[in-house]
mmCIF file of C-alpha atoms in Angstrom:
data_model
loop_
_atom_site.group_PDB
_atom_site.id
_atom_site.type_symbol
_atom_site.label_atom_id
_atom_site.label_comp_id
_atom_site.label_asym_id
_atom_site.label_seq_id
_atom_site.Cartn_x
_atom_site.Cartn_y
_atom_site.Cartn_z
ATOM 1 C CA UNK A 1 116.703 -157.428 82.405
ATOM 2 C CA UNK A 2 119.014 -157.831 85.418
ATOM 3 C CA UNK A 3 122.690 -157.035 84.888
ATOM 4 C CA UNK A 4 125.734 -157.584 87.099
ATOM 5 C CA UNK A 5 128.573 -155.723 85.378
ATOM 6 C CA UNK A 6 126.555 -152.789 84.020
ATOM 7 C CA UNK A 7 123.519 -150.701 84.939
ATOM 8 C CA UNK A 8 120.917 -149.388 82.510
ATOM 9 C CA UNK A 9 118.654 -146.416 83.178
ATOM 10 C CA UNK A 10 116.162 -144.899 80.728
ATOM 11 C CA UNK A 11 114.842 -141.387 81.252
ATOM 12 C CA UNK A 12 113.485 -138.785 78.813
ATOM 13 C CA UNK A 13 114.315 -141.009 75.821
ATOM 14 C CA UNK A 14 117.977 -141.250 76.878
ATOM 15 C CA UNK A 15 119.388 -144.619 77.925
ATOM 16 C CA UNK A 16 122.396 -144.394 80.221
ATOM 17 C CA UNK A 17 124.578 -147.483 80.459
ATOM 18 C CA UNK A 18 126.982 -147.406 83.397
ATOM 19 C CA UNK A 19 129.939 -149.780 83.455
ATOM 20 C CA UNK A 20 129.539 -150.948 87.014
ATOM 21 C CA UNK A 21 132.641 -152.546 88.512
ATOM 22 C CA UNK A 22 133.955 -149.469 90.343
ATOM 23 C CA UNK A 23 136.056 -151.510 92.772
ATOM 24 C CA UNK A 24 138.003 -152.743 89.708
ATOM 25 C CA UNK A 25 137.963 -149.353 87.945
ATOM 26 C CA UNK A 26 135.356 -150.932 85.648
ATOM 27 C CA UNK A 27 137.907 -153.340 84.222
ATOM 28 C CA UNK A 28 136.434 -155.161 81.257
ATOM 29 C CA UNK A 29 135.638 -158.871 81.570
ATOM 30 C CA UNK A 30 133.520 -161.403 79.691
ATOM 31 C CA UNK A 31 130.383 -160.626 81.676
ATOM 32 C CA UNK A 32 130.661 -156.917 80.930
ATOM 33 C CA UNK A 33 131.140 -157.587 77.224
ATOM 34 C CA UNK A 34 128.151 -159.895 77.036
ATOM 35 C CA UNK A 35 125.900 -157.542 78.993
ATOM 36 C CA UNK A 36 126.969 -154.502 76.974
ATOM 37 C CA UNK A 37 126.088 -156.317 73.761
ATOM 38 C CA UNK A 38 122.722 -157.400 75.172
ATOM 39 C CA UNK A 39 121.931 -153.870 76.308
ATOM 40 C CA UNK A 40 122.881 -152.376 72.937
ATOM 41 C CA UNK A 41 120.646 -154.868 71.112
ATOM 42 C CA UNK A 42 117.669 -154.267 73.403
ATOM 43 C CA UNK A 43 117.996 -150.489 73.361
ATOM 44 C CA UNK A 44 118.409 -150.312 69.601
ATOM 45 C CA UNK A 45 115.109 -152.188 69.229
ATOM 46 C CA UNK A 46 113.357 -149.787 71.615
ATOM 47 C CA UNK A 47 111.805 -146.864 69.729
ATOM 48 C CA UNK A 48 111.302 -145.021 73.016
ATOM 49 C CA UNK A 49 115.098 -144.683 73.293
ATOM 50 C CA UNK A 50 116.651 -141.997 71.088
ATOM 51 C CA UNK A 51 120.223 -141.807 72.381
ATOM 52 C CA UNK A 52 122.521 -144.138 74.320
ATOM 53 C CA UNK A 53 125.110 -142.724 76.737
ATOM 54 C CA UNK A 54 127.825 -145.000 78.150
ATOM 55 C CA UNK A 55 129.814 -143.950 81.207
ATOM 56 C CA UNK A 56 131.636 -145.527 84.152
ATOM 57 C CA UNK A 57 130.795 -145.863 87.835
ATOM 58 C CA UNK A 58 133.193 -144.254 90.276
ATOM 59 C CA UNK A 59 136.424 -142.553 89.242
ATOM 60 C CA UNK A 60 137.172 -144.465 86.035
ATOM 61 C CA UNK A 61 135.472 -145.043 82.724
ATOM 62 C CA UNK A 62 137.144 -148.390 82.037
ATOM 63 C CA UNK A 63 140.713 -149.269 83.042
ATOM 64 C CA UNK A 64 141.035 -151.840 80.268
ATOM 65 C CA UNK A 65 140.919 -155.608 80.434
ATOM 66 C CA UNK A 66 140.616 -157.275 83.820
ATOM 67 C CA UNK A 67 144.170 -158.513 84.446
ATOM 68 C CA UNK A 68 143.334 -160.490 87.591
ATOM 69 C CA UNK A 69 144.056 -163.811 85.878
ATOM 70 C CA UNK A 70 147.694 -162.826 85.549
ATOM 71 C CA UNK A 71 150.118 -163.462 82.713
ATOM 72 C CA UNK A 72 147.636 -165.549 80.770
ATOM 73 C CA UNK A 73 145.026 -162.807 80.602
ATOM 74 C CA UNK A 74 145.292 -162.411 76.838
ATOM 75 C CA UNK A 75 145.684 -166.088 76.010
ATOM 76 C CA UNK A 76 142.260 -166.871 74.552
ATOM 77 C CA UNK A 77 142.993 -170.479 73.651
ATOM 78 C CA UNK A 78 139.809 -172.473 74.139
ATOM 79 C CA UNK A 79 137.789 -169.406 75.110
ATOM 80 C CA UNK A 80 137.294 -167.494 71.889
ATOM 81 C CA UNK A 81 134.737 -169.709 70.158
ATOM 82 C CA UNK A 82 132.673 -170.421 73.265
ATOM 83 C CA UNK A 83 132.496 -166.753 74.221
ATOM 84 C CA UNK A 84 131.521 -165.836 70.663
ATOM 85 C CA UNK A 85 128.705 -168.368 70.691
ATOM 86 C CA UNK A 86 127.352 -167.118 74.020
ATOM 87 C CA UNK A 87 127.528 -163.429 73.135
ATOM 88 C CA UNK A 88 124.777 -161.633 71.282
ATOM 89 C CA UNK A 89 127.099 -159.658 69.065
ATOM 90 C CA UNK A 90 126.044 -156.148 68.069
ATOM 91 C CA UNK A 91 128.158 -153.992 65.777
ATOM 92 C CA UNK A 92 127.767 -150.362 66.901
ATOM 93 C CA UNK A 93 127.952 -149.041 63.339
ATOM 94 C CA UNK A 94 124.940 -151.206 62.431
ATOM 95 C CA UNK A 95 122.823 -149.663 65.179
ATOM 96 C CA UNK A 96 120.205 -147.006 64.465
ATOM 97 C CA UNK A 97 120.775 -145.011 67.665
ATOM 98 C CA UNK A 98 123.678 -142.625 68.285
ATOM 99 C CA UNK A 99 126.000 -143.785 71.061
ATOM 100 C CA UNK A 100 127.826 -141.218 73.192
ATOM 101 C CA UNK A 101 130.877 -142.294 75.195
ATOM 102 C CA UNK A 102 130.977 -140.160 78.348
ATOM 103 C CA UNK A 103 134.593 -140.735 79.382
ATOM 104 C CA UNK A 104 134.565 -139.700 83.022
ATOM 105 C CA UNK A 105 138.009 -140.982 84.037
ATOM 106 C CA UNK A 106 140.657 -143.461 82.940
ATOM 107 C CA UNK A 107 139.902 -145.085 79.581
ATOM 108 C CA UNK A 108 142.668 -147.532 78.746
ATOM 109 C CA UNK A 109 143.016 -150.428 76.311
ATOM 110 C CA UNK A 110 139.598 -151.833 75.497
ATOM 111 C CA UNK A 111 138.255 -148.951 77.587
ATOM 112 C CA UNK A 112 139.067 -146.636 74.670
ATOM 113 C CA UNK A 113 139.063 -148.960 71.639
ATOM 114 C CA UNK A 114 135.373 -149.802 72.150
ATOM 115 C CA UNK A 115 134.337 -146.126 72.414
ATOM 116 C CA UNK A 116 136.204 -145.482 69.168
ATOM 117 C CA UNK A 117 133.544 -147.699 67.534
ATOM 118 C CA UNK A 118 130.797 -145.458 68.884
ATOM 119 C CA UNK A 119 129.564 -142.201 67.402
ATOM 120 C CA UNK A 120 130.420 -139.345 69.768
ATOM 121 C CA UNK A 121 133.082 -139.191 72.483
ATOM 122 C CA UNK A 122 133.305 -136.543 75.203
ATOM 123 C CA UNK A 123 135.665 -136.419 78.171
ATOM 124 C CA UNK A 124 135.866 -135.015 81.658
ATOM 125 C CA UNK A 125 138.944 -132.944 82.464
ATOM 126 C CA UNK A 126 140.249 -135.751 84.696
ATOM 127 C CA UNK A 127 140.061 -138.343 81.898
ATOM 128 C CA UNK A 128 143.191 -140.197 80.891
ATOM 129 C CA UNK A 129 143.269 -142.181 77.667
ATOM 130 C CA UNK A 130 145.730 -144.781 76.435
ATOM 131 C CA UNK A 131 145.982 -147.406 73.682
ATOM 132 C CA UNK A 132 148.453 -149.295 75.849
ATOM 133 C CA UNK A 133 148.531 -152.681 74.082
ATOM 134 C CA UNK A 134 152.157 -152.607 72.942
ATOM 135 C CA UNK A 135 153.129 -151.947 76.568
ATOM 136 C CA UNK A 136 151.403 -155.197 77.574
ATOM 137 C CA UNK A 137 153.000 -157.363 74.899
ATOM 138 C CA UNK A 138 149.908 -157.580 72.700
ATOM 139 C CA UNK A 139 148.583 -155.555 69.760
ATOM 140 C CA UNK A 140 145.707 -153.073 69.467
ATOM 141 C CA UNK A 141 142.304 -154.749 69.096
ATOM 142 C CA UNK A 142 138.603 -153.955 68.631
ATOM 143 C CA UNK A 143 139.242 -152.660 65.109
ATOM 144 C CA UNK A 144 141.434 -149.833 66.386
ATOM 145 C CA UNK A 145 144.194 -150.256 63.768
ATOM 146 C CA UNK A 146 141.509 -149.799 61.080
ATOM 147 C CA UNK A 147 139.382 -147.140 62.763
ATOM 148 C CA UNK A 148 141.888 -144.841 64.422
ATOM 149 C CA UNK A 149 143.814 -143.843 61.249
ATOM 150 C CA UNK A 150 140.505 -143.075 59.540
ATOM 151 C CA UNK A 151 139.198 -141.018 62.448
ATOM 152 C CA UNK A 152 142.260 -138.973 63.397
ATOM 153 C CA UNK A 153 144.771 -139.533 60.579
ATOM 154 C CA UNK A 154 147.634 -141.968 60.128
ATOM 155 C CA UNK A 155 150.374 -139.875 61.761
ATOM 156 C CA UNK A 156 148.433 -139.292 64.980
ATOM 157 C CA UNK A 157 147.221 -142.895 65.078
ATOM 158 C CA UNK A 158 150.777 -144.151 64.639
ATOM 159 C CA UNK A 159 151.956 -142.149 67.629
ATOM 160 C CA UNK A 160 149.180 -143.328 69.925
ATOM 161 C CA UNK A 161 149.126 -146.983 68.852
ATOM 162 C CA UNK A 162 152.882 -147.496 68.568
ATOM 163 C CA UNK A 163 153.857 -145.673 71.760
ATOM 164 C CA UNK A 164 150.964 -146.839 73.946
ATOM 165 C CA UNK A 165 151.400 -143.717 76.058
ATOM 166 C CA UNK A 166 148.676 -142.234 78.254
ATOM 167 C CA UNK A 167 147.338 -138.837 77.201
ATOM 168 C CA UNK A 168 145.222 -136.375 79.156
ATOM 169 C CA UNK A 169 141.827 -135.004 78.151
ATOM 170 C CA UNK A 170 143.257 -131.853 76.553
ATOM 171 C CA UNK A 171 145.585 -133.932 74.391
ATOM 172 C CA UNK A 172 142.707 -136.251 73.487
ATOM 173 C CA UNK A 173 140.796 -133.214 72.214
ATOM 174 C CA UNK A 174 143.816 -132.044 70.209
ATOM 175 C CA UNK A 175 144.293 -135.519 68.716
ATOM 176 C CA UNK A 176 140.611 -135.644 67.736
ATOM 177 C CA UNK A 177 139.766 -138.587 69.995
ATOM 178 C CA UNK A 178 136.986 -136.585 71.708
ATOM 179 C CA UNK A 179 134.901 -133.631 70.543
ATOM 180 C CA UNK A 180 134.446 -131.905 73.929
ATOM 181 C CA UNK A 181 136.226 -131.716 77.287
ATOM 182 C CA UNK A 182 134.183 -130.454 80.225
ATOM 183 C CA UNK A 183 134.968 -129.858 83.930
ATOM 184 C CA UNK A 184 134.351 -132.899 86.117
ATOM 185 C CA UNK A 185 131.727 -131.145 88.245
ATOM 186 C CA UNK A 186 129.472 -130.454 85.277
ATOM 187 C CA UNK A 187 130.532 -133.293 83.000
ATOM 188 C CA UNK A 188 127.470 -135.541 83.133
ATOM 189 C CA UNK A 189 125.087 -132.577 83.026
ATOM 190 C CA UNK A 190 126.789 -131.292 79.868
ATOM 191 C CA UNK A 191 126.788 -134.772 78.350
ATOM 192 C CA UNK A 192 123.109 -135.151 79.087
ATOM 193 C CA UNK A 193 122.410 -131.757 77.491
ATOM 194 C CA UNK A 194 124.062 -133.018 74.318
ATOM 195 C CA UNK A 195 122.049 -136.236 74.414
ATOM 196 C CA UNK A 196 118.810 -134.376 75.183
ATOM 197 C CA UNK A 197 119.302 -132.037 72.259
ATOM 198 C CA UNK A 198 119.481 -135.056 69.938
ATOM 199 C CA UNK A 199 116.596 -136.849 71.667
ATOM 200 C CA UNK A 200 114.273 -133.836 71.477
ATOM 201 C CA UNK A 201 115.153 -131.904 68.373
ATOM 202 C CA UNK A 202 116.154 -134.507 65.785
ATOM 203 C CA UNK A 203 113.933 -136.936 63.908
ATOM 204 C CA UNK A 204 114.792 -140.538 64.883
ATOM 205 C CA UNK A 205 114.556 -141.965 61.364
ATOM 206 C CA UNK A 206 116.606 -139.060 59.995
ATOM 207 C CA UNK A 207 119.348 -139.751 62.535
ATOM 208 C CA UNK A 208 119.294 -143.489 61.792
ATOM 209 C CA UNK A 209 119.597 -142.866 58.044
ATOM 210 C CA UNK A 210 122.347 -140.308 58.571
ATOM 211 C CA UNK A 211 124.339 -142.759 60.691
ATOM 212 C CA UNK A 212 123.958 -145.480 58.051
ATOM 213 C CA UNK A 213 125.069 -143.117 55.284
ATOM 214 C CA UNK A 214 128.119 -141.978 57.245
ATOM 215 C CA UNK A 215 129.400 -145.505 57.890
ATOM 216 C CA UNK A 216 128.079 -147.021 54.676
ATOM 217 C CA UNK A 217 129.777 -144.433 52.471
ATOM 218 C CA UNK A 218 132.985 -144.201 54.491
ATOM 219 C CA UNK A 219 134.931 -146.265 51.976
ATOM 220 C CA UNK A 220 133.033 -145.368 48.822
ATOM 221 C CA UNK A 221 135.753 -144.182 46.465
ATOM 222 C CA UNK A 222 133.463 -142.792 43.744
ATOM 223 C CA UNK A 223 131.795 -139.477 44.499
ATOM 224 C CA UNK A 224 129.055 -140.050 41.915
ATOM 225 C CA UNK A 225 127.939 -143.293 43.573
ATOM 226 C CA UNK A 226 127.943 -141.665 46.998
ATOM 227 C CA UNK A 227 125.989 -138.687 45.662
ATOM 228 C CA UNK A 228 123.372 -140.962 44.098
ATOM 229 C CA UNK A 229 122.627 -142.656 47.430
ATOM 230 C CA UNK A 230 122.817 -139.383 49.329
ATOM 231 C CA UNK A 231 120.327 -137.717 46.979
ATOM 232 C CA UNK A 232 117.957 -140.691 47.000
ATOM 233 C CA UNK A 233 117.898 -140.625 50.813
ATOM 234 C CA UNK A 234 117.221 -136.887 50.838
ATOM 235 C CA UNK A 235 114.320 -137.099 48.391
ATOM 236 C CA UNK A 236 112.885 -140.126 50.206
ATOM 237 C CA UNK A 237 113.003 -138.305 53.541
ATOM 238 C CA UNK A 238 111.396 -135.214 52.038
ATOM 239 C CA UNK A 239 108.242 -137.194 51.245
ATOM 240 C CA UNK A 240 107.815 -138.520 54.793
ATOM 241 C CA UNK A 241 105.661 -137.350 57.696
ATOM 242 C CA UNK A 242 108.646 -136.278 59.790
ATOM 243 C CA UNK A 243 109.778 -133.867 57.083
ATOM 244 C CA UNK A 244 106.397 -132.162 57.095
ATOM 245 C CA UNK A 245 106.428 -132.061 60.907
ATOM 246 C CA UNK A 246 109.961 -130.680 61.076
ATOM 247 C CA UNK A 247 109.197 -127.782 58.757
ATOM 248 C CA UNK A 248 105.819 -127.057 60.331
ATOM 249 C CA UNK A 249 107.246 -127.092 63.865
ATOM 250 C CA UNK A 250 109.996 -124.691 62.806
ATOM 251 C CA UNK A 251 107.503 -122.278 61.242
ATOM 252 C CA UNK A 252 105.200 -122.498 64.255
ATOM 253 C CA UNK A 253 108.132 -122.035 66.645
ATOM 254 C CA UNK A 254 107.383 -125.178 68.667
ATOM 255 C CA UNK A 255 109.163 -128.432 69.424
ATOM 256 C CA UNK A 256 108.555 -131.123 66.808
ATOM 257 C CA UNK A 257 106.496 -134.224 67.549
ATOM 258 C CA UNK A 258 108.208 -136.993 65.616
ATOM 259 C CA UNK A 259 106.015 -139.959 64.658
ATOM 260 C CA UNK A 260 108.199 -142.199 62.490
ATOM 261 C CA UNK A 261 109.988 -145.192 64.032
ATOM 262 C CA UNK A 262 113.421 -146.527 63.007
ATOM 263 C CA UNK A 263 112.319 -150.086 63.796
ATOM 264 C CA UNK A 264 109.643 -149.970 61.089
ATOM 265 C CA UNK A 265 110.141 -147.095 58.657
ATOM 266 C CA UNK A 266 113.662 -147.225 57.253
ATOM 267 C CA UNK A 267 114.148 -147.175 53.468
ATOM 268 C CA UNK A 268 115.476 -150.326 51.809
ATOM 269 C CA UNK A 269 118.065 -148.728 49.489
ATOM 270 C CA UNK A 270 120.674 -147.621 52.024
ATOM 271 C CA UNK A 271 124.253 -148.846 51.532
ATOM 272 C CA UNK A 272 125.014 -152.167 53.212
ATOM 273 C CA UNK A 273 127.444 -152.283 56.116
ATOM 274 C CA UNK A 274 130.075 -155.012 55.988
#
């Protein structure tokens, strides 16, 4: 599929999506949102893709919403329903593939709230991150007022969302926004190493089930109910071909050859995602 605002490259079971408006610091517009959703849907259906990495072209990851329309940028009157109808909406937490945000530069506004919906976030040393909405006269979006307190704690989320200040990569690591910060010169190589480790050494159905359990049980208040689903998933997986292959490959000191496919071989008892 041809894209205008993004690029998609697939190599060694890793799909790299590049936000591709470098002249605008990859500012987010309707076309980018639609194409990102389309790419996520297509890649999640592709069993040859194990991991999705999202990064930005040029010196920014995503500088937030495209403000070129001026003061009315955030006035969605008359646009919201039509854009929703046109867009093939994909919820990242419903996807079977892990998504890694490779934050290679400025990630501001929607440029950081969307990655907070993804699974793993890493940053280059030059990255700058800001939930700047209150400094633009609007409020945080893309589920960030729900997600951020759960991911990093209420006190830290309050500071970032209510101040709207820009933080550097080291601070982002301390806040728990990202799990790694790497030097710019080796950033994409290190990110790809992380993705390749998942793509090569983990069973695709096991990862898909694990992701569903993490998000599906996030708000389960009763430990016994969570344990029942957790145990059922473990015993189900233990009967499958990938379990036998994983153990055999370990004993034979070789790389595993996974055969099961998330598109066809997921159990039907996993917790629903709302």
